[in-house]
Coordinates of C-alpha atoms and ligand atoms in Angstrom, one line a residue:
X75 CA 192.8 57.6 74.6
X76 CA 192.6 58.5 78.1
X77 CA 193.4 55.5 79.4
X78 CA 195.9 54.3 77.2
X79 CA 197.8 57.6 78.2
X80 CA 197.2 57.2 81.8
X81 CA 198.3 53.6 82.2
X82 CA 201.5 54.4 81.4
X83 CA 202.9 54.5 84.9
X84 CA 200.4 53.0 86.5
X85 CA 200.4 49.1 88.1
X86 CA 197.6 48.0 85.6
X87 CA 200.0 49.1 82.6
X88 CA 200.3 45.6 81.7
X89 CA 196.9 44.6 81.6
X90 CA 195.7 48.3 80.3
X91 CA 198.5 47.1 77.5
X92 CA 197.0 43.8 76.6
X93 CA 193.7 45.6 76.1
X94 CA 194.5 48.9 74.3
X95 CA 197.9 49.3 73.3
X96 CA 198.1 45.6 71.7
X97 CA 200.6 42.8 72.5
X98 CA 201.7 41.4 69.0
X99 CA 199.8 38.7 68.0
X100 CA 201.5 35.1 68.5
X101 CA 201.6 33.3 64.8
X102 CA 198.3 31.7 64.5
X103 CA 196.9 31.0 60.8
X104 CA 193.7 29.4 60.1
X105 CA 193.8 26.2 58.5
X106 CA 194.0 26.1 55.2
X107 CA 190.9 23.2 55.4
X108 CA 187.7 22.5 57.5
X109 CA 189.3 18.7 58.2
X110 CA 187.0 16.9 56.0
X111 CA 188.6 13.4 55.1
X112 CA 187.4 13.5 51.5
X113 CA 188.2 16.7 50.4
X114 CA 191.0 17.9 53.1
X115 CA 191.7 21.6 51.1
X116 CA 187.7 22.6 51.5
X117 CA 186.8 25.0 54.1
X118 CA 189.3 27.1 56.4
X119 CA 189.6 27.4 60.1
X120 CA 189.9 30.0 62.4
X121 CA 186.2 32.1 61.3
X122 CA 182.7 31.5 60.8
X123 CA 181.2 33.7 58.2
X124 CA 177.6 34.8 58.9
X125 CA 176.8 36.7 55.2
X126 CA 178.1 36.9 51.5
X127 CA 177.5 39.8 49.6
X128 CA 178.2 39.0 45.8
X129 CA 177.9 41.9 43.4
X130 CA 179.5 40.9 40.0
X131 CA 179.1 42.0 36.3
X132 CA 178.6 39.4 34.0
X133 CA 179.6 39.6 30.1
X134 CA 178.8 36.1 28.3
X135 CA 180.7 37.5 25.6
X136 CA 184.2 35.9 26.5
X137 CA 183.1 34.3 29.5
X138 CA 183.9 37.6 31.2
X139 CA 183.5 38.1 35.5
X140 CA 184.0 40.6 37.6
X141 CA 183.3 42.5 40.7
X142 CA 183.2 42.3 44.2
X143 CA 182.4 40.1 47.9
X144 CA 181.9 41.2 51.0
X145 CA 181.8 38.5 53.3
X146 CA 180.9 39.3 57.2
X147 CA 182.5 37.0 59.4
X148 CA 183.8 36.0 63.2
X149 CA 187.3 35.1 64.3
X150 CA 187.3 31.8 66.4
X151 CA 190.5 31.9 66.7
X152 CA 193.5 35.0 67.1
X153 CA 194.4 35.2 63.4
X154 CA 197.7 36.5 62.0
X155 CA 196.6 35.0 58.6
X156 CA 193.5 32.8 57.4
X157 CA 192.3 31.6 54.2
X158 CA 189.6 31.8 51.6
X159 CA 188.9 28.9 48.8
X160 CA 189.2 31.0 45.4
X161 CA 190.3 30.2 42.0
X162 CA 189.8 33.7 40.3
X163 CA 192.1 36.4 39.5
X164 CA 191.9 39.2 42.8
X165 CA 192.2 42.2 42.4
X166 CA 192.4 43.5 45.6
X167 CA 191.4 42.6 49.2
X168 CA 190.4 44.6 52.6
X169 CA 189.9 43.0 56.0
X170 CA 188.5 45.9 58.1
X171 CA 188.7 48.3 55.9
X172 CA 192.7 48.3 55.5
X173 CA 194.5 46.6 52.7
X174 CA 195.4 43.1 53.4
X175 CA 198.5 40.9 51.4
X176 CA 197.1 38.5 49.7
X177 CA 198.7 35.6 48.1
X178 CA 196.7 32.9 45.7
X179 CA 197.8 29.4 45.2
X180 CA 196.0 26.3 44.2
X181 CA 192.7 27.7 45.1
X182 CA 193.5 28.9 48.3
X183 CA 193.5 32.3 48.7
X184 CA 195.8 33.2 52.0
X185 CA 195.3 37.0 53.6
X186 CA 197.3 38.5 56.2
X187 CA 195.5 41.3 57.8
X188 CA 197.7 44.1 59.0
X189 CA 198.0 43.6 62.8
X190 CA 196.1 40.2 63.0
X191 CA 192.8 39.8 64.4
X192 CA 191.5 38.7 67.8
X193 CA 189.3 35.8 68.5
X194 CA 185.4 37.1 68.8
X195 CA 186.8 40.2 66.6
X196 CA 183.9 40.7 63.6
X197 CA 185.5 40.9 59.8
X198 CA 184.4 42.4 57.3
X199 CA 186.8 41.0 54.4
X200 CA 186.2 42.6 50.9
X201 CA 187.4 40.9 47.8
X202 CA 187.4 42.6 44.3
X203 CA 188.4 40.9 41.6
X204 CA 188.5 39.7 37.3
X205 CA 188.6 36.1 35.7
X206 CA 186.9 33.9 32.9
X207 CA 186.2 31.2 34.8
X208 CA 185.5 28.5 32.2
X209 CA 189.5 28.7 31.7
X210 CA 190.1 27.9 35.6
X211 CA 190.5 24.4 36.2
X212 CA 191.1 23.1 40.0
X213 CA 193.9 21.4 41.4
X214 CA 192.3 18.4 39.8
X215 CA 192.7 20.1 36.2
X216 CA 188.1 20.5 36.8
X217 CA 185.6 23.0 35.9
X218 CA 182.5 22.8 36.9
X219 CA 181.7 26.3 35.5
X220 CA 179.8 26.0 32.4
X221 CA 180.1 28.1 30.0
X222 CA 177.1 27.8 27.6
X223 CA 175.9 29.5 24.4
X224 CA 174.0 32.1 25.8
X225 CA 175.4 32.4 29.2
X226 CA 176.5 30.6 32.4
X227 CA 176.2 28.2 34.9
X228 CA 177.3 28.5 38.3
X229 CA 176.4 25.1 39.5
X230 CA 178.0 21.8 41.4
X231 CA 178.6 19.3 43.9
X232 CA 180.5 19.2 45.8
X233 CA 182.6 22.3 44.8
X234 CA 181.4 25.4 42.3
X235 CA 182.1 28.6 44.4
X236 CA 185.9 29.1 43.9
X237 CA 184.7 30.0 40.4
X238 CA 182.6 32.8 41.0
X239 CA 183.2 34.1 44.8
X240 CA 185.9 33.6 47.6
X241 CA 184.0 31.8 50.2
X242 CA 184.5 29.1 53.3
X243 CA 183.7 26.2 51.2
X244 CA 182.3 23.4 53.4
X245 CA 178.7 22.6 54.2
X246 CA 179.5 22.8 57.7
X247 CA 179.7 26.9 57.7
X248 CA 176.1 28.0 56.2
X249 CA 175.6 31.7 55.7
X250 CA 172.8 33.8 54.1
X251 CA 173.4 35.9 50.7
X252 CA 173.0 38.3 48.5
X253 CA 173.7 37.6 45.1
X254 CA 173.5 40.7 42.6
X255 CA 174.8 40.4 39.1
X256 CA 174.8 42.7 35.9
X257 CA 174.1 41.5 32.5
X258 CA 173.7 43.2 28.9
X259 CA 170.1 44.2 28.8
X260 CA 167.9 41.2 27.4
X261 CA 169.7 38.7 29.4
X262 CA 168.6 37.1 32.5
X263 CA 170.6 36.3 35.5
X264 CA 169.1 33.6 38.4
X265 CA 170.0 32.9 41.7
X266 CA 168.5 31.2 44.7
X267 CA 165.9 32.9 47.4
X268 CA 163.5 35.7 46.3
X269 CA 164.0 37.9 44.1
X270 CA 164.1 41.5 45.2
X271 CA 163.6 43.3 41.9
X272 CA 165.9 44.9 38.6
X273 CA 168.1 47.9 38.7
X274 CA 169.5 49.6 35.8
X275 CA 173.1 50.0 35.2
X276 CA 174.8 52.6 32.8
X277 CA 175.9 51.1 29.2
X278 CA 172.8 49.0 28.5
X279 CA 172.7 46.7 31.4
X280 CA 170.4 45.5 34.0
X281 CA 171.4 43.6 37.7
X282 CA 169.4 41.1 39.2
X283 CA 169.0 41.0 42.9
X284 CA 168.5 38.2 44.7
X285 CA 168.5 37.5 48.4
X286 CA 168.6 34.1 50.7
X287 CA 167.7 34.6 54.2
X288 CA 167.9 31.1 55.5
X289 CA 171.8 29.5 56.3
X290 CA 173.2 28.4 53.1
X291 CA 175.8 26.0 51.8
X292 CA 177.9 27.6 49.4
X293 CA 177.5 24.4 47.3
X294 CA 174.1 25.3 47.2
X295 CA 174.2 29.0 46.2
X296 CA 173.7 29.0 42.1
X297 CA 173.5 31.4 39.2
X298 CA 172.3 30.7 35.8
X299 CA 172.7 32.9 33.4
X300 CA 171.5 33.1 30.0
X301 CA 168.4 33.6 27.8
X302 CA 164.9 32.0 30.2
X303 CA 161.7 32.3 30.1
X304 CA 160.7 33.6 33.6
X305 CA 157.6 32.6 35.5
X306 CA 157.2 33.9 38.9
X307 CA 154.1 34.0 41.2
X308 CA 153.0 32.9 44.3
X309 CA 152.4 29.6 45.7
X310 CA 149.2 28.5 47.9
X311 CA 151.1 28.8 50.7
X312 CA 151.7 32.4 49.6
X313 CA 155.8 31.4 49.0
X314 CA 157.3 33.2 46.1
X315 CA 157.8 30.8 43.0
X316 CA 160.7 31.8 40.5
X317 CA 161.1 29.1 37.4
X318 CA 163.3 29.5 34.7
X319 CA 162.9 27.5 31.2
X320 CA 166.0 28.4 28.7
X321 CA 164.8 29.4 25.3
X322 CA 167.2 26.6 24.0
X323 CA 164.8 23.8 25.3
X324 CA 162.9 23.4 22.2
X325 CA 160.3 20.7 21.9
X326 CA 160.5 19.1 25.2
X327 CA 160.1 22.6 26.6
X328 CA 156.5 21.7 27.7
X329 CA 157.3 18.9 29.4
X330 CA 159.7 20.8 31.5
X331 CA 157.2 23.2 32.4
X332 CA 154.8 19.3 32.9
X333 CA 156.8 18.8 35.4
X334 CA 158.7 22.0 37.2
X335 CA 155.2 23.7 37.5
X336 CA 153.9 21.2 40.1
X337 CA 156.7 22.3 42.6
X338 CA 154.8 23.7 45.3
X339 CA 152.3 20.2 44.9
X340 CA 155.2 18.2 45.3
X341 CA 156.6 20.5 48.2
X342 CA 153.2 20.4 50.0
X343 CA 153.3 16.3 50.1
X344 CA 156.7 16.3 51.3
X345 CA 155.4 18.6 53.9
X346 CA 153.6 16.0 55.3
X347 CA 156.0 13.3 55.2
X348 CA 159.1 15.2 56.2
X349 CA 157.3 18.4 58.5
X350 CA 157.7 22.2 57.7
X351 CA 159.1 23.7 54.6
X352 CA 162.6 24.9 55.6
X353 CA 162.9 28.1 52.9
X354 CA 161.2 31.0 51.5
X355 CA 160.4 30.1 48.5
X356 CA 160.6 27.8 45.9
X357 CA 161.4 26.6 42.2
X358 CA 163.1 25.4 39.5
X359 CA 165.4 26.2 36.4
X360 CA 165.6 24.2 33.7
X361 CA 168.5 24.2 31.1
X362 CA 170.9 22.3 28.7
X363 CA 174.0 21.6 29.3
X364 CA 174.1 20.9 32.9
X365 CA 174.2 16.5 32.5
X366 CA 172.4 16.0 36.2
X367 CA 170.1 18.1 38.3
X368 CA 171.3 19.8 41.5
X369 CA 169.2 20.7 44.7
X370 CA 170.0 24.5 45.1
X371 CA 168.5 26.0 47.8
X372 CA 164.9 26.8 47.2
X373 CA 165.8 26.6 43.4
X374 CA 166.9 23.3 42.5
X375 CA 168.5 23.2 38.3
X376 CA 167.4 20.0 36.3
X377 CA 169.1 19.6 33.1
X378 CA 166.9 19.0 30.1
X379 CA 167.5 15.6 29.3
X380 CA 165.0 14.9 32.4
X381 CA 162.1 15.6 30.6
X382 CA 162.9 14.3 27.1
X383 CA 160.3 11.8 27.3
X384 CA 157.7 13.6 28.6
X385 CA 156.5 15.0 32.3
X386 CA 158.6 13.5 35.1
X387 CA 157.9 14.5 38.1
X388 CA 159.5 11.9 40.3
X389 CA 163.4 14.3 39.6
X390 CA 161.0 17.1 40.9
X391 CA 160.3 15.0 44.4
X392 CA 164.0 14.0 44.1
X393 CA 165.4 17.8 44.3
X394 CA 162.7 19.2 46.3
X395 CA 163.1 16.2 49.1
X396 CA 166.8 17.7 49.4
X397 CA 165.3 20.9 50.2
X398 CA 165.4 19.0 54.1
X399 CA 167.6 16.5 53.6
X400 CA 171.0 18.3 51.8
X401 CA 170.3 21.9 52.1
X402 CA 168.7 22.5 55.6
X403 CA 170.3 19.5 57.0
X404 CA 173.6 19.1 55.2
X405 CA 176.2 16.5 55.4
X406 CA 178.9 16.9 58.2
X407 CA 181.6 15.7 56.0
X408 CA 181.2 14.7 52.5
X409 CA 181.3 10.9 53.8
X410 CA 177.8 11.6 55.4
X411 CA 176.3 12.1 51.5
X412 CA 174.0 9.1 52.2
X413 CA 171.6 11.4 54.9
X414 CA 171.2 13.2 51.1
X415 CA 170.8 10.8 48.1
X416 CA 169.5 7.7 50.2
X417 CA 166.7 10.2 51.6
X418 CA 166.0 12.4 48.7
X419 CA 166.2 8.9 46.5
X420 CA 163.8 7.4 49.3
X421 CA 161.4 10.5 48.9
X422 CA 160.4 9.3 44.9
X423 CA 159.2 5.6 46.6
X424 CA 156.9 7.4 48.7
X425 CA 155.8 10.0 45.2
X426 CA 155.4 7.1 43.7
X427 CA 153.2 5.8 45.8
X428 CA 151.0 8.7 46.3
X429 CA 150.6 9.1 42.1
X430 CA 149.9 5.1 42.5
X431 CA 152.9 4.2 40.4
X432 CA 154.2 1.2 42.8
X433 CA 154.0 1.0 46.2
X434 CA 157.2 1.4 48.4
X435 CA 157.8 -1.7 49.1
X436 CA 157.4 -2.7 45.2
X437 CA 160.0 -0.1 44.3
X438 CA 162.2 -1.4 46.9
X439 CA 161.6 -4.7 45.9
X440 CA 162.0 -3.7 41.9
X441 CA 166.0 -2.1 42.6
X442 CA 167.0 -4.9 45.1
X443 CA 166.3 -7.3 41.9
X444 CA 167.7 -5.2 39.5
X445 CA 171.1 -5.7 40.9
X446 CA 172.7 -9.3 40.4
X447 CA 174.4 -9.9 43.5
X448 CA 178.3 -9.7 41.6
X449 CA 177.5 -6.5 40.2
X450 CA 180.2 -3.7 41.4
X451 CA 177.4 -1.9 42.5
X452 CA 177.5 -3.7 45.7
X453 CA 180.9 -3.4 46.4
X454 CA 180.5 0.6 47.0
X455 CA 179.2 1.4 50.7
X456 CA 176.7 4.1 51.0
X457 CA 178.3 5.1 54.1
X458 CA 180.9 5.5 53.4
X459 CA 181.6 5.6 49.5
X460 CA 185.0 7.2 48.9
X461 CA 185.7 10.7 47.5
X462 CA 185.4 9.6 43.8
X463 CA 182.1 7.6 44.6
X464 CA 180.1 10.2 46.3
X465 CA 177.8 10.0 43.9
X466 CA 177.4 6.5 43.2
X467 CA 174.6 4.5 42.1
X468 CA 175.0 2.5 45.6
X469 CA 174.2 6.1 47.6
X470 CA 171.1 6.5 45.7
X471 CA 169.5 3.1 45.2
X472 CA 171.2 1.3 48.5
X473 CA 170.9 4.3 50.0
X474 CA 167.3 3.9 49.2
X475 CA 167.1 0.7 50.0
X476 CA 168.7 1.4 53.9
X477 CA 166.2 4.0 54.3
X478 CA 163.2 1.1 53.5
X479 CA 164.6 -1.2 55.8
X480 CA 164.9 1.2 59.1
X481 CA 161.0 1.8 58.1
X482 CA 160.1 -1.9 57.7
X483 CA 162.1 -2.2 61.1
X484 CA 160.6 0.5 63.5
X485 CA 157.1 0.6 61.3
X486 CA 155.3 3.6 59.6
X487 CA 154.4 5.5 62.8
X488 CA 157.9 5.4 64.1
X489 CA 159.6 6.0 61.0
X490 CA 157.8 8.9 60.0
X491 CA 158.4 10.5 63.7
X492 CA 162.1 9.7 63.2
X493 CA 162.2 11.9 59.7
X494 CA 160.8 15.1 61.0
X495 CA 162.1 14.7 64.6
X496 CA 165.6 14.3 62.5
X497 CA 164.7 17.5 60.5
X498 CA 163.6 19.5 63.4
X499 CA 166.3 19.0 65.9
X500 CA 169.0 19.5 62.6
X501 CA 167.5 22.3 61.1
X502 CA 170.0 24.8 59.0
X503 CA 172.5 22.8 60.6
X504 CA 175.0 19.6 59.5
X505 CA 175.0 16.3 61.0
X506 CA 176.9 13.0 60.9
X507 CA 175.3 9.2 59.8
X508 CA 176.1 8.3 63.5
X509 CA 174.2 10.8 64.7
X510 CA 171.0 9.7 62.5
X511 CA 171.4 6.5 63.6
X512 CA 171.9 7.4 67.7
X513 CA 168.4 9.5 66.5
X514 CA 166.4 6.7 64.9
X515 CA 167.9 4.4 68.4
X516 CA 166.3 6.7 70.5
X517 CA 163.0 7.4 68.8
X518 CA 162.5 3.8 68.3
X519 CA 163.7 2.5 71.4
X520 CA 165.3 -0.3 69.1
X521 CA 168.8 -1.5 68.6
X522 CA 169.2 -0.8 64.7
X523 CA 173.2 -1.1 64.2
X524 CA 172.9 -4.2 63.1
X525 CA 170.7 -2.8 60.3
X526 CA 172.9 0.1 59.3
X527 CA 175.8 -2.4 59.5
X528 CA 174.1 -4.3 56.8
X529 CA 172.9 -1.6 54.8
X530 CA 175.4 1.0 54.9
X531 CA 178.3 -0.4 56.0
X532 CA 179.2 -4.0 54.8
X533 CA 180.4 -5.0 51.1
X534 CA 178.0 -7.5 49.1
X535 CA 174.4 -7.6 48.5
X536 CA 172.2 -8.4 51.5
X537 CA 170.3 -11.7 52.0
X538 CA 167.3 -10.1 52.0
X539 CA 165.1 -7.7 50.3
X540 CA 163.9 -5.4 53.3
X541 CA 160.2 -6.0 54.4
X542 CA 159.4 -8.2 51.6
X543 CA 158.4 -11.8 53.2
X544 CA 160.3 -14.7 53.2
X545 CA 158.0 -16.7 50.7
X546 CA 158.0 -14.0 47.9
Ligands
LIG5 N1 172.9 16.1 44.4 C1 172.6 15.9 43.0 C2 171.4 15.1 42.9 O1 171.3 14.0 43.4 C3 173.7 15.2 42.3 C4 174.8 16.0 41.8 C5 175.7 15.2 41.0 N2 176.9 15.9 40.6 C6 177.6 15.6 39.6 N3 178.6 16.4 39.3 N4 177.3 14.7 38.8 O2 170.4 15.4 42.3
ZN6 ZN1 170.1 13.8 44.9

């Protein structure tokens, strides 16, 4: 106050004006996408967000969501507008506490704070709003919102958040949470992290609270919602466990439990392969109605069909693996998916091995045969896959395959140092296929582009099986 009122004849007026009085803002919007070459619309530039608070009420009669975000978040850039990946209905939004214009289209949600905002300014951007998800569908006509007949699931890759919270959607802008959401009594409602207890709401209901306090995807943040059976205690290492069976299992219910129960075995032998647990706890939740099983953080979701035969452990090594490879370090763009499925695909060779089920190198051996070499399957490239491939066979079994051949290459005691020397130096962060492979270089002290080249990055199946001898 005082200075703004004696700077006004002063020589420093101009500067004292550019401080305190406030030049208008040039137009600067953030981009409407992070500038990943698959998926150009996901993400935003122009902020970092550092927090998502997401308190919603949930009413599985009629598919029915509501409430509110906070998200806390950083300019990098002056902003006269900047954008939010949402799908849902708003309601109303606040960036600083003052109304902002909003304008949704296509599931991007555009905001013009009044007066713009500096770069380095903190935002605190609040976001109400009302939807039924399960009838949003993406520019794509897509919903990966499922609605199921006790509840819901908030759960995909690579996109689920623009159906339940306004968010920066792109790996490469991690953030801890808080997710709390209201249900009818009797209901259960999941998320990732630990769970920090039940408070009662008015009218019969109950939220669940449930916080993350390591960086997190918003791929990776999850709710399930529906009628589980809860088991929660504490693993050796004295980590919280959370696991979720729903009541709609029926017979094969056991075999989930076979299976999902050994998570904090499984997470202990990655441990040594792979080097410190990344999270705070752990666990799994098992339901119909999902068709695949998805690595959220500390809590990954298998769907049923997993365990129809019986135990199976070897999806359990698969999602846990990801815990490092996917959700502590995630891909840089959605091209880099192989530094996920190759590695979390490579992780059930080495379960295998230590339940003495096949060696490695016979598992490696067994999918290098099982592909003729003019099926499609080698015509997709693990490094680089396409957007509608991400999720290929080729990721997961090449991807596999790449993984056995840089360890055949540099040798167990290299190999292994190159895994958790990648996982330390990347930690919470996101990283590119170039930079593993500049990485494994370096460690080695071998040339290895060749290898990659062959593995990763050339059509057609590859003369040879890696590490098996020439003879065999
Ligand atoms: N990352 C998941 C896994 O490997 C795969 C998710 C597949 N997504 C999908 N929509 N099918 O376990
Ligand atoms: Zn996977």
């Amino acid at each position: 106050m005082s200075i703004r009122s004696k700077a006004t004849t002063a020589v420093a007026s101009a500067a004292a004006m550019t401080l305190f009085a406030g030049t208008a803002l040039a137009a600067s919007p953030g981009a409407p996408g992070a500038g990943d070459p698959y998926f150009p619309e996901y993400g935003n530039g122009g902020y970092d967000v550092s927090h998502y608070d997401i308190r919603l009420n949930y009413n599985p009669n009629g598919d029915q969501l509501s409430g509110t975000t906070t998200i806390l978040a950083r300019a990098t850039q002056d902003l006269t507008q900047f954008n939010l990946d949402f799908l849902l209905k708003v309601k109303s939004v606040r960036v600083n506490n003052a109304p902002a214009s909003f304008v949704s289209d296509d599931g991007e949600l555009t905001l013009t704070p009044r007066g713009g905002v500096r770069k380095g300014q903190d935002l605190t951007i609040v976001v109400t709003y009302a939807d039924t998800p399960s009838a949003v569908k993406d520019r794509n006509g897509i919903t990966p919102w499922t609605k199921t007949p006790d509840g819901a699931l908030a759960i995909g890759e690579p996109e689920i958040s623009s159906w339940w919270y306004p968010s920066n959607d792109h790996p490469t802008d991690k953030a801890t949470f808080d997710v709390n959401v209201a249900v009818p009594n009797g209901v259960e409602a999941i998320s990732n992290g630990t769970f920090v207890g039940q408070t009662r709401q008015i009218n019969g209901w109950t939220r669940w609270n449930w916080r993350s306090t390591k960086p997190q995807a918003t791929y990776l943040t999850f709710l399930a919602i529906g009628q589980f059976e809860i088991r929660l205690y504490a693993a050796p290492n004295g980590q919280p466990v959370v696991n979720a069976y729903s009541e709609r299992l029926g017979e094969h219910t056991d075999a989930a439990k076979s299976s999902i129960e050994r998570t904090p075995e499984v997470t202990e032998f990655l441990v040594e392969n792979f080097g410190p647990y990344p999270f705070e706890a752990q666990g799994g939740v098992v339901t119909p109605d999902l068709g695949y099983a998805l690595e959220n953080q500390t809590r990954s979701t298998y769907d049923d069909a997993f365990f129809r035969r019986g135990a199976n452990t070897y999806v359990v090594a698969h999602e846990v693996a990801h815990q490092w490879f996917g959700d502590s370090v995630s891909v840089h763009h959605w091209r880099d998916i192989w530094l996920n499925e190759g590695f979390a695909s490579y992780a059930e060779f080495l379960w295998s091995e230590h339940v003495g089920e096949g060696t490695a190198q016979e598992n490696a051996d067994f999918i290098y045969d099982s592909y003729p070499a003019d099926d499609e399957f080698w015509q997709v490239l693990p490094g680089d896959p396409g957007p509608s491939n991400v999720f290929h066979g080729a990721v997961y079994d090449r991807g596999a395959l790449a993984v056995h051949a840089l360890r055949v290459a540099v040798g167990d005691e290299k190999f292994f140092e190159i895994l958790k020397t990648w996982l330390a130096e990347k930690r919470y962060g996101d990283a590119t296929i170039e930079e593993f492979i500049a990485l494994a270089e370096r460690v080695s002290g071998q040339q290895l582009d060749q290898l990659f080249q062959t593995w990763l990055f050339t059509k057609g199946k590859p003369a040879e099986a890696p590490g098996r001898p020439a003879d065999a």
